[in-house]
Coordinates of C-alpha atoms in Angstrom, one line a residue:
M1 CA 6.5 20.0 91.5
A2 CA 7.0 23.6 92.0
A3 CA 6.8 25.8 89.0
P4 CA 7.6 29.7 88.5
E5 CA 4.8 32.1 88.8
G6 CA 2.9 32.7 85.7
V7 CA 3.8 29.1 84.9
E8 CA 0.8 26.4 84.6
V9 CA 2.0 22.9 83.2
T10 CA -1.5 20.8 83.1
G11 CA -0.3 17.8 81.5
P12 CA 0.7 14.6 83.9
L13 CA 3.6 14.7 85.2
H14 CA 4.6 10.7 84.6
E15 CA 7.7 9.0 86.2
R16 CA 11.4 11.5 85.6
Y17 CA 9.0 14.1 83.6
D18 CA 10.4 16.4 86.4
E19 CA 14.3 16.1 85.3
I20 CA 12.8 17.8 82.2
L21 CA 10.6 20.2 83.7
T22 CA 12.4 21.7 86.3
P23 CA 11.4 25.3 87.8
E24 CA 14.6 26.7 86.1
A25 CA 13.3 25.1 82.9
L26 CA 9.8 26.2 82.9
S27 CA 11.2 29.5 84.3
F28 CA 13.2 29.6 80.5
L29 CA 10.5 28.5 79.2
A30 CA 8.5 31.5 80.5
T31 CA 10.9 33.7 79.7
L32 CA 11.1 33.1 76.1
Q33 CA 7.2 33.4 75.6
R34 CA 6.8 36.7 77.2
E35 CA 9.2 38.4 74.5
F36 CA 8.5 36.7 71.8
G37 CA 4.6 35.2 71.8
A38 CA 2.8 38.3 70.0
R39 CA 5.1 38.6 67.4
R40 CA 4.7 35.3 66.9
K41 CA 0.7 35.9 67.0
E42 CA 1.7 39.1 64.3
L43 CA 3.4 37.1 62.0
L44 CA 0.7 34.0 61.8
A45 CA -1.9 36.6 61.4
A46 CA 0.8 38.7 58.6
R47 CA 0.4 34.8 57.0
A48 CA -3.1 34.9 56.9
E49 CA -3.6 38.1 55.5
R50 CA -1.4 37.5 52.2
E51 CA -3.2 34.6 51.9
R52 CA -6.5 36.6 51.5
K53 CA -4.6 38.7 48.9
L54 CA -3.8 35.5 46.9
A55 CA -7.7 33.9 47.5
A56 CA -8.9 37.7 45.8
G57 CA -6.5 36.9 42.6
G58 CA -2.9 38.4 44.0
T59 CA 0.4 36.9 43.5
L60 CA 4.2 35.7 45.3
D61 CA 6.7 37.9 43.8
F62 CA 10.5 38.6 44.8
L63 CA 9.9 41.1 47.3
P64 CA 11.2 44.8 46.3
E65 CA 11.9 46.3 49.5
T66 CA 14.5 43.1 50.2
A67 CA 16.4 44.1 46.8
G68 CA 19.1 45.4 48.7
V69 CA 19.7 42.0 50.3
R70 CA 19.4 40.1 47.6
S71 CA 21.5 42.1 45.7
D72 CA 25.1 42.2 47.9
D73 CA 27.2 40.0 46.8
S74 CA 29.6 40.2 49.9
W75 CA 27.3 38.1 52.9
R76 CA 28.0 35.4 53.5
V77 CA 26.5 32.7 56.2
A78 CA 29.2 31.1 58.9
E79 CA 30.8 28.3 58.3
P80 CA 30.1 25.0 58.8
A81 CA 29.9 24.0 62.5
P82 CA 31.3 21.0 63.9
G83 CA 29.9 17.7 63.2
L84 CA 27.9 19.4 60.6
E85 CA 30.5 20.2 57.4
D86 CA 29.5 16.6 56.3
R87 CA 26.2 16.5 55.3
R88 CA 25.7 13.5 52.5
V89 CA 22.7 11.6 54.0
E90 CA 20.7 12.4 56.9
I91 CA 17.6 10.0 58.4
T92 CA 14.5 11.7 59.6
G93 CA 12.4 10.1 62.4
P94 CA 10.6 10.7 65.9
T95 CA 12.1 10.7 68.6
D96 CA 11.0 7.6 70.3
R97 CA 13.4 5.4 71.7
K98 CA 13.8 2.4 69.4
M99 CA 14.4 5.5 66.9
T100 CA 16.5 7.4 69.1
I101 CA 19.3 4.6 69.1
N102 CA 18.7 3.4 65.6
A103 CA 19.1 6.9 63.8
L104 CA 22.1 7.4 65.8
N105 CA 23.8 4.3 64.9
S106 CA 22.4 4.6 61.6
G107 CA 25.9 5.7 59.4
A108 CA 24.0 8.6 58.4
K109 CA 25.7 11.7 58.7
V110 CA 22.8 13.5 60.2
W111 CA 19.8 12.6 62.2
L112 CA 16.8 15.1 62.3
A113 CA 15.6 14.4 66.0
D114 CA 11.7 15.0 65.0
F115 CA 9.1 17.0 67.2
E116 CA 7.3 17.7 64.4
D117 CA 5.3 16.0 61.0
A118 CA 6.8 12.1 62.0
N119 CA 5.5 12.4 65.1
T120 CA 2.2 13.5 67.3
P121 CA 2.3 16.2 69.5
L122 CA 1.0 13.7 72.9
W123 CA 2.5 15.1 75.7
E124 CA 3.6 11.9 76.7
N125 CA 6.2 12.1 72.5
M126 CA 7.2 15.7 73.0
I127 CA 8.1 14.9 77.5
G128 CA 9.0 11.3 76.4
G129 CA 11.2 12.3 73.7
Q130 CA 13.5 15.6 75.2
L131 CA 14.4 12.6 78.1
N132 CA 15.4 10.6 74.9
L133 CA 17.9 12.9 73.9
R134 CA 18.9 13.7 76.8
D135 CA 19.6 9.8 77.8
A136 CA 21.3 10.1 74.6
L137 CA 23.9 12.7 75.0
D138 CA 24.2 11.4 78.7
R139 CA 25.0 7.1 76.5
T140 CA 22.5 6.5 79.2
I141 CA 19.6 5.1 76.4
D142 CA 19.1 2.0 76.2
F143 CA 16.0 -0.5 75.0
T144 CA 14.3 -3.9 74.6
D145 CA 11.7 -4.5 72.5
P146 CA 8.8 -6.2 74.3
K147 CA 7.9 -8.2 71.3
T148 CA 11.0 -9.4 69.8
G149 CA 13.4 -9.6 72.9
K150 CA 15.8 -7.7 70.9
S151 CA 17.6 -4.7 72.9
Y152 CA 19.3 -2.1 71.0
A153 CA 22.1 0.1 72.7
L154 CA 24.8 2.8 71.0
K155 CA 27.5 2.2 69.1
A156 CA 31.2 4.8 70.0
D157 CA 30.0 8.5 70.2
E158 CA 32.8 8.9 67.3
E159 CA 30.2 6.3 65.2
L160 CA 27.0 8.3 65.9
A161 CA 25.1 10.5 63.9
T162 CA 25.3 14.7 64.4
I163 CA 20.8 15.4 65.9
V164 CA 19.8 17.9 64.7
V165 CA 16.2 19.3 66.3
R166 CA 13.1 20.0 64.5
P167 CA 10.4 22.1 66.8
R168 CA 7.1 22.1 65.7
G169 CA 6.1 25.4 63.4
W170 CA 5.0 28.7 64.5
H171 CA 1.7 27.7 63.6
M172 CA 1.6 25.5 66.9
E173 CA 0.9 25.4 70.2
E174 CA 1.3 23.3 73.3
K175 CA -1.7 23.2 75.6
H176 CA -0.1 21.2 78.7
V177 CA 2.1 24.4 79.6
L178 CA 0.3 27.8 80.4
V179 CA 2.6 31.1 80.3
D180 CA 0.1 34.4 81.7
G181 CA -2.5 32.0 81.2
Q182 CA -1.9 31.2 77.7
P183 CA -1.0 28.1 75.8
M184 CA 3.0 28.6 74.8
S185 CA 4.3 28.6 71.2
G186 CA 4.7 25.1 70.4
S187 CA 8.1 25.8 68.8
L188 CA 9.8 27.7 72.0
F189 CA 8.4 25.1 74.4
D190 CA 10.4 22.4 71.7
F191 CA 13.5 24.1 71.3
G192 CA 13.7 25.5 74.4
L193 CA 13.5 22.6 76.5
Y194 CA 16.5 21.3 74.2
F195 CA 18.4 24.1 74.4
F196 CA 18.6 24.7 78.3
H197 CA 19.3 20.8 78.8
C198 CA 21.0 19.8 75.8
A199 CA 23.2 23.1 74.4
R200 CA 25.9 22.2 77.5
R201 CA 25.7 18.2 76.5
Q202 CA 26.3 18.4 73.1
L203 CA 29.5 21.5 73.2
A204 CA 31.3 18.6 75.4
K205 CA 30.4 16.1 72.9
G206 CA 32.7 18.9 70.5
R207 CA 29.4 19.4 68.4
G208 CA 26.1 22.0 69.2
P209 CA 22.5 22.9 69.7
Y210 CA 21.2 22.4 66.3
F211 CA 17.8 22.6 64.5
Y212 CA 15.6 22.0 61.7
L213 CA 13.5 25.3 60.9
P214 CA 10.0 24.2 59.6
K215 CA 6.8 25.3 57.9
M216 CA 7.9 29.5 57.6
E217 CA 6.6 31.6 55.0
S218 CA 8.9 34.7 55.6
H219 CA 12.5 36.4 56.8
L220 CA 10.1 37.9 58.8
E221 CA 9.8 34.3 60.6
A222 CA 13.4 34.2 60.2
R223 CA 14.1 36.8 62.0
L224 CA 11.9 35.8 65.4
W225 CA 13.6 33.0 65.0
N226 CA 17.3 34.1 65.2
D227 CA 16.0 36.7 68.2
A228 CA 15.2 33.8 70.0
F229 CA 18.5 32.4 69.8
N230 CA 20.2 35.3 71.4
L231 CA 17.9 35.7 73.9
A232 CA 18.2 32.2 74.5
Q233 CA 22.5 32.1 74.2
D234 CA 22.8 35.2 76.4
T235 CA 20.4 33.5 78.9
L236 CA 22.1 31.0 79.1
E237 CA 25.7 32.7 78.9
I238 CA 26.5 30.7 75.8
P239 CA 28.4 32.1 73.1
R240 CA 26.3 33.8 70.2
G241 CA 26.8 32.0 67.0
T242 CA 26.8 28.7 68.9
I243 CA 23.2 27.1 67.3
R244 CA 23.2 26.6 63.9
A245 CA 19.6 26.2 61.9
T246 CA 18.7 24.9 58.8
V247 CA 15.8 26.4 57.4
L248 CA 13.2 24.0 55.9
I249 CA 12.4 26.0 52.2
E250 CA 8.7 23.8 52.3
T251 CA 6.3 26.9 51.6
I252 CA 6.4 28.7 48.5
P253 CA 5.9 31.9 49.9
A254 CA 9.2 31.3 51.5
A255 CA 10.7 30.6 48.0
F256 CA 10.3 33.7 47.4
E257 CA 12.4 34.4 50.3
M258 CA 15.0 32.4 50.1
E259 CA 18.1 35.0 50.7
E260 CA 16.5 37.1 52.8
I261 CA 15.7 33.8 54.9
L262 CA 19.5 33.2 55.2
Y263 CA 20.3 36.7 55.7
E264 CA 18.3 36.9 58.7
L265 CA 19.9 34.0 60.3
R266 CA 23.3 34.2 58.8
D267 CA 25.1 34.6 62.2
H268 CA 22.8 31.1 63.2
S269 CA 22.6 29.5 59.7
A270 CA 23.7 26.1 58.3
G271 CA 21.6 25.8 55.2
L272 CA 18.4 25.2 53.8
N273 CA 16.9 22.0 53.2
A274 CA 13.6 21.1 50.2
G275 CA 10.9 19.7 52.1
R276 CA 9.1 18.6 48.6
W277 CA 6.0 17.3 50.2
D278 CA 5.3 20.0 52.7
Y279 CA 5.9 22.2 49.4
L280 CA 3.4 20.9 47.5
F281 CA 0.9 20.7 50.5
S282 CA 1.5 24.8 50.3
V283 CA 1.3 25.1 46.4
I284 CA -2.4 23.4 46.9
K285 CA -3.0 25.5 50.1
K286 CA -2.8 29.0 49.1
F287 CA -3.6 28.7 45.5
R288 CA -6.6 26.4 46.7
S289 CA -9.4 28.7 45.2
R290 CA -7.5 29.5 42.1
G291 CA -9.6 27.9 39.3
A292 CA -7.4 24.9 37.4
E293 CA -4.4 26.4 36.8
F294 CA -3.3 25.6 40.0
V295 CA -4.9 22.6 39.9
L296 CA -2.2 20.1 39.9
P297 CA -2.6 16.0 39.2
E298 CA -2.8 13.3 41.5
R299 CA 0.0 12.9 44.0
N300 CA 1.9 10.1 42.6
A301 CA 2.2 11.6 39.3
I302 CA 3.7 14.6 40.4
T303 CA 7.9 14.2 40.2
M304 CA 10.8 16.4 41.1
T305 CA 11.2 16.3 37.2
A306 CA 7.9 19.1 37.1
P307 CA 9.1 22.5 35.8
F308 CA 8.1 24.2 39.1
M309 CA 9.9 21.8 41.4
R310 CA 12.7 21.8 39.0
A311 CA 12.7 26.0 39.3
Y312 CA 11.9 25.6 43.0
T313 CA 15.3 22.9 43.7
E314 CA 17.8 24.8 41.5
L315 CA 17.5 28.1 43.0
L316 CA 17.9 26.3 46.0
V317 CA 20.9 25.4 45.4
R318 CA 22.3 28.3 43.8
T319 CA 20.8 30.4 46.4
C320 CA 22.6 28.5 49.2
H321 CA 26.3 28.1 47.3
K322 CA 26.2 31.6 46.3
R323 CA 25.8 32.3 50.3
G324 CA 28.3 29.6 51.8
A325 CA 25.3 27.6 53.1
H326 CA 24.7 23.9 53.0
A327 CA 21.9 22.6 50.7
I328 CA 20.2 19.7 51.6
G329 CA 17.6 17.3 49.6
G330 CA 14.3 15.5 50.2
M331 CA 13.2 12.9 51.5
A332 CA 13.4 9.4 50.1
A333 CA 10.2 8.2 51.8
F334 CA 10.6 4.2 50.4
I335 CA 10.2 1.6 53.4
P336 CA 12.3 -1.9 52.2
S337 CA 10.2 -4.6 51.7
R338 CA 10.9 -8.2 53.9
K339 CA 8.7 -10.2 51.6
D340 CA 8.6 -8.8 48.2
P341 CA 12.6 -8.0 46.4
E342 CA 10.6 -7.1 43.5
V343 CA 9.3 -4.0 45.2
N344 CA 12.9 -3.3 46.2
K345 CA 14.4 -3.5 43.4
N346 CA 12.1 -0.8 41.7
A347 CA 12.1 1.2 44.9
L348 CA 15.1 1.5 45.0
E349 CA 15.7 2.0 41.4
K350 CA 13.9 5.7 42.1
V351 CA 15.5 6.0 45.5
R352 CA 19.5 5.9 43.3
A353 CA 17.9 8.1 40.6
D354 CA 16.1 11.1 42.9
K355 CA 19.7 11.1 45.1
T356 CA 21.7 11.4 41.7
R357 CA 19.6 13.6 40.4
E358 CA 20.3 15.6 43.4
A359 CA 23.7 14.8 43.9
N360 CA 24.6 16.1 40.3
D361 CA 22.0 19.0 40.5
G362 CA 24.8 20.6 43.6
F363 CA 22.8 18.9 47.0
D364 CA 25.5 18.4 49.3
G365 CA 23.6 15.6 50.9
S366 CA 20.1 14.2 51.4
W367 CA 17.2 12.5 53.1
V368 CA 16.2 9.2 53.8
A369 CA 13.4 7.8 56.1
H370 CA 14.3 4.0 57.2
P371 CA 18.4 2.9 58.0
D372 CA 18.3 0.7 54.8
L373 CA 18.3 3.5 52.7
V374 CA 21.7 5.0 54.4
P375 CA 23.7 3.0 52.3
V376 CA 22.3 4.2 48.6
C377 CA 22.1 7.4 50.0
R378 CA 25.8 7.8 50.9
E379 CA 27.3 5.7 47.9
V380 CA 25.4 8.1 45.4
F381 CA 26.7 11.7 47.2
D382 CA 29.8 9.5 47.9
G383 CA 30.2 8.6 44.0
V384 CA 29.6 12.9 43.6
L385 CA 31.8 14.2 46.7
G386 CA 34.3 11.7 47.1
D387 CA 36.5 12.9 49.9
K388 CA 35.2 15.9 49.8
P389 CA 32.6 17.4 52.6
N390 CA 30.3 19.1 50.7
Q391 CA 30.4 20.3 47.0
R392 CA 29.4 24.8 48.4
D393 CA 32.0 25.7 45.7
R394 CA 29.3 24.6 43.2
L395 CA 27.9 27.8 42.6
R396 CA 25.2 26.9 39.7
E397 CA 26.1 30.3 38.3
D398 CA 24.2 28.9 35.1
V399 CA 20.7 29.0 37.0
Q400 CA 18.0 31.6 36.8
V401 CA 15.1 31.3 37.9
S402 CA 12.2 33.7 37.6
A403 CA 8.2 34.7 39.5
A404 CA 6.7 33.0 36.5
D405 CA 8.8 29.9 37.0
L406 CA 8.1 29.2 40.4
L407 CA 4.6 29.3 39.7
A408 CA 4.6 27.2 36.6
V409 CA 1.9 24.8 38.0
D410 CA -0.4 24.4 35.4
K411 CA 3.2 22.7 33.0
T412 CA 2.7 19.9 35.2
P413 CA 2.2 16.9 33.6
G414 CA 0.2 13.7 35.1
E415 CA -3.2 12.4 35.6
I416 CA -6.6 12.8 37.5
T417 CA -7.9 9.4 38.3
E418 CA -10.0 6.8 40.4
A419 CA -7.7 5.2 41.6
G420 CA -5.9 8.4 42.4
L421 CA -8.7 9.9 44.2
R422 CA -9.0 6.6 46.2
N423 CA -5.3 6.9 47.9
N424 CA -5.7 10.2 49.0
I425 CA -8.3 9.0 50.5
D426 CA -6.8 5.9 52.0
V427 CA -3.9 7.0 53.2
A428 CA -5.2 9.8 54.9
L429 CA -7.6 7.3 57.0
R430 CA -4.4 4.5 57.6
Y431 CA -2.6 8.1 58.3
L432 CA -5.3 9.9 60.7
A433 CA -6.1 6.6 62.7
T434 CA -2.5 6.5 63.9
W435 CA -1.4 9.4 64.2
L436 CA -4.2 10.4 67.0
G437 CA -3.4 6.7 68.5
G438 CA 0.3 9.3 69.3
N439 CA 2.2 8.1 66.4
G440 CA 3.3 10.1 63.1
A441 CA 5.2 8.0 61.3
V442 CA 3.6 5.5 59.1
A443 CA 4.7 3.0 56.7
I444 CA 1.6 2.8 54.7
H445 CA 2.0 0.7 51.1
N446 CA 6.4 1.1 51.7
L447 CA 5.6 4.5 52.1
M448 CA 7.0 6.4 54.8
E449 CA 4.3 8.7 55.5
D450 CA 3.8 11.7 57.3
A451 CA 1.7 15.1 58.0
A452 CA 2.7 16.0 55.3
T453 CA 2.2 13.8 52.9
A454 CA -1.6 13.7 54.8
E455 CA -2.5 17.4 54.1
I456 CA -1.3 17.0 51.0
S457 CA -3.5 14.0 50.4
R458 CA -7.1 16.1 52.5
S459 CA -6.1 19.3 50.5
Q460 CA -6.5 17.8 46.8
V461 CA -9.4 16.6 48.0
W462 CA -10.9 19.7 48.9
Q463 CA -9.4 21.4 45.5
W464 CA -10.8 18.9 43.9
I465 CA -14.4 19.0 45.1
Y466 CA -14.1 22.9 45.4
N467 CA -12.8 23.5 41.7
G468 CA -15.1 20.0 40.1
V469 CA -12.9 18.5 38.5
T470 CA -13.5 15.5 36.5
L471 CA -11.8 12.6 36.6
K472 CA -10.1 10.7 33.9
E473 CA -12.9 8.0 33.9
G474 CA -15.7 10.6 33.5
Q475 CA -17.1 11.3 37.5
Q476 CA -17.0 14.7 38.5
V477 CA -15.5 14.9 42.3
T478 CA -17.9 15.7 44.3
K479 CA -18.5 15.4 48.3
E480 CA -20.7 12.7 47.6
L481 CA -18.3 10.6 45.7
V482 CA -15.5 11.3 48.0
G483 CA -17.9 9.8 51.3
Q484 CA -19.1 7.0 49.0
I485 CA -15.2 6.0 48.5
M486 CA -14.4 7.1 51.4
D487 CA -17.1 3.8 52.7
E488 CA -16.0 1.5 50.6
E489 CA -12.1 2.3 50.8
L490 CA -12.9 2.1 54.7
A491 CA -14.2 -0.8 54.8
T492 CA -11.3 -2.5 52.5
I493 CA -9.1 -1.4 55.7
R494 CA -11.8 -2.5 57.9
A495 CA -11.3 -6.5 56.1
E496 CA -7.9 -6.0 55.5
L497 CA -7.2 -5.3 59.2
G498 CA -9.4 -7.9 60.8
Q499 CA -9.3 -8.3 64.3
A500 CA -6.5 -5.1 64.5
Y501 CA -9.4 -2.6 63.4
D502 CA -9.5 -0.1 65.9
E503 CA -13.2 1.3 65.8
P504 CA -12.9 4.0 67.7
R505 CA -10.0 5.2 66.5
Y506 CA -11.0 5.1 63.3
N507 CA -14.3 6.6 63.7
Q508 CA -12.4 9.6 65.3
A509 CA -10.1 9.6 61.7
V510 CA -12.9 9.2 59.7
A511 CA -14.9 12.2 61.6
L512 CA -12.0 14.4 61.2
F513 CA -10.8 13.8 57.5
K514 CA -14.7 15.0 57.0
E515 CA -13.9 17.9 58.9
V516 CA -10.8 18.9 56.6
T517 CA -12.5 17.5 53.5
L518 CA -15.7 18.3 52.9
A519 CA -16.5 21.8 55.3
D520 CA -16.6 24.5 52.8
E521 CA -14.3 27.0 54.4
Y522 CA -10.2 24.7 54.4
A523 CA -8.4 24.1 57.2
E524 CA -5.5 26.1 57.6
F525 CA -3.6 22.4 58.8
L526 CA -4.5 19.2 59.2
T527 CA -2.9 18.7 62.9
T528 CA -4.5 21.8 64.6
P529 CA -8.1 20.3 64.7
A530 CA -6.3 16.9 65.2
Y531 CA -4.5 17.9 68.3
E532 CA -7.8 19.9 69.8
R533 CA -8.9 15.8 69.4
M534 CA -6.2 14.5 71.6
P535 CA -5.5 14.4 76.0

């Protein structure tokens, strides 16, 4: 395969990879990387500097230098693009072949085609996923399950969900593609390949190239995306504003810059999403060393009715509708059980209550992780929206949220128990073992776990050790206690899996878990050292 000057592909070139990694596509990637790579690193350094200030006792607040953007009531984001007017139910999942077909056929309005938290950045996943998306748009995709013999094929185009691609966050790199000797941005790699190969294919279907943007921490990071969009559109001679992007508000710094983020992307904006699991991870991460005031109860005790979570979601709806943008709710992670109807009944009641709260709060749609939850979410939003495509006209002018409201972590009810500690360790070990094997969306105890929930689990354990938290049962959380429980949970997993227990993979998971929970220095992202362990 010929590569442009200064571009080197170090990943293996499997069948059909030359269809994606063409010289023209690689040249396009190099253009993006050379233009924006340095700015990306500067913005990541700014994140680190803000974190140092928070660790030293600083706080977060709405930015005085952008007060003019917030107070100017005249600006609005672009009107919804084709296929994004009605987003009452969205399904998320990785871009493997079977999921691509099932998600598009699911009855959801939108499919978040995920190269990020529900995926692992295994080289084969990243290029295979691009092939699957292109094949889906060309209607040349099919799949036969080798275990069951069941075949999968796409429904008619008019019945398919709108594809919205989630590239990796700004912190990730693609180590298998070097530009001028340096790994390129994972964000620009994922975005660039999809845009290069599929933008015109999407437009020919009457839709467009649409994206979900993860892990952002500031409006300057949104500005970088906007500039990348403009360069990409200009380079391929596609009109500016054709791209549309929904930003996940899943870091606590971004919650203080929602209006500014919409403003930076206003010609390309498709709204904001309440990425609640990563948001919890961000709260823990940013204030991990600040003492009891910022220690949350165990993961399963934190609900969306906690005051700081209510403040965040209500502000998101208010902000979006003030600017004419969609507000999309959080994930329902429940995976239906084929064996236990009682588990299903109780879980579906919780899903229905969660979606009802979101619909009544003014959200225009919400996320589910499994096709069986699409009808539940759709029914709830149908009940509120009726024939309307959204409720952007519901301005929620009653909402008044202060910085103190967003930071009221200490008002969260709940406990920290031995069972909660064990659950964090168990989930993290199971997830990491599967992640390292190339699968980033893992059903564990009837919940779809992705990188965000694993991040919460390991970050809580680190924070509890650092702050010397005492469990409800009276034990202090120490490195020794965590090590002991880890051994016990591992033995339970081994006994449960029997012959299916993958010893080398779990040994890798244990080593990685120790690295990100027992080390004195906190690892910014679990996925960074995990990626280093991948081929």
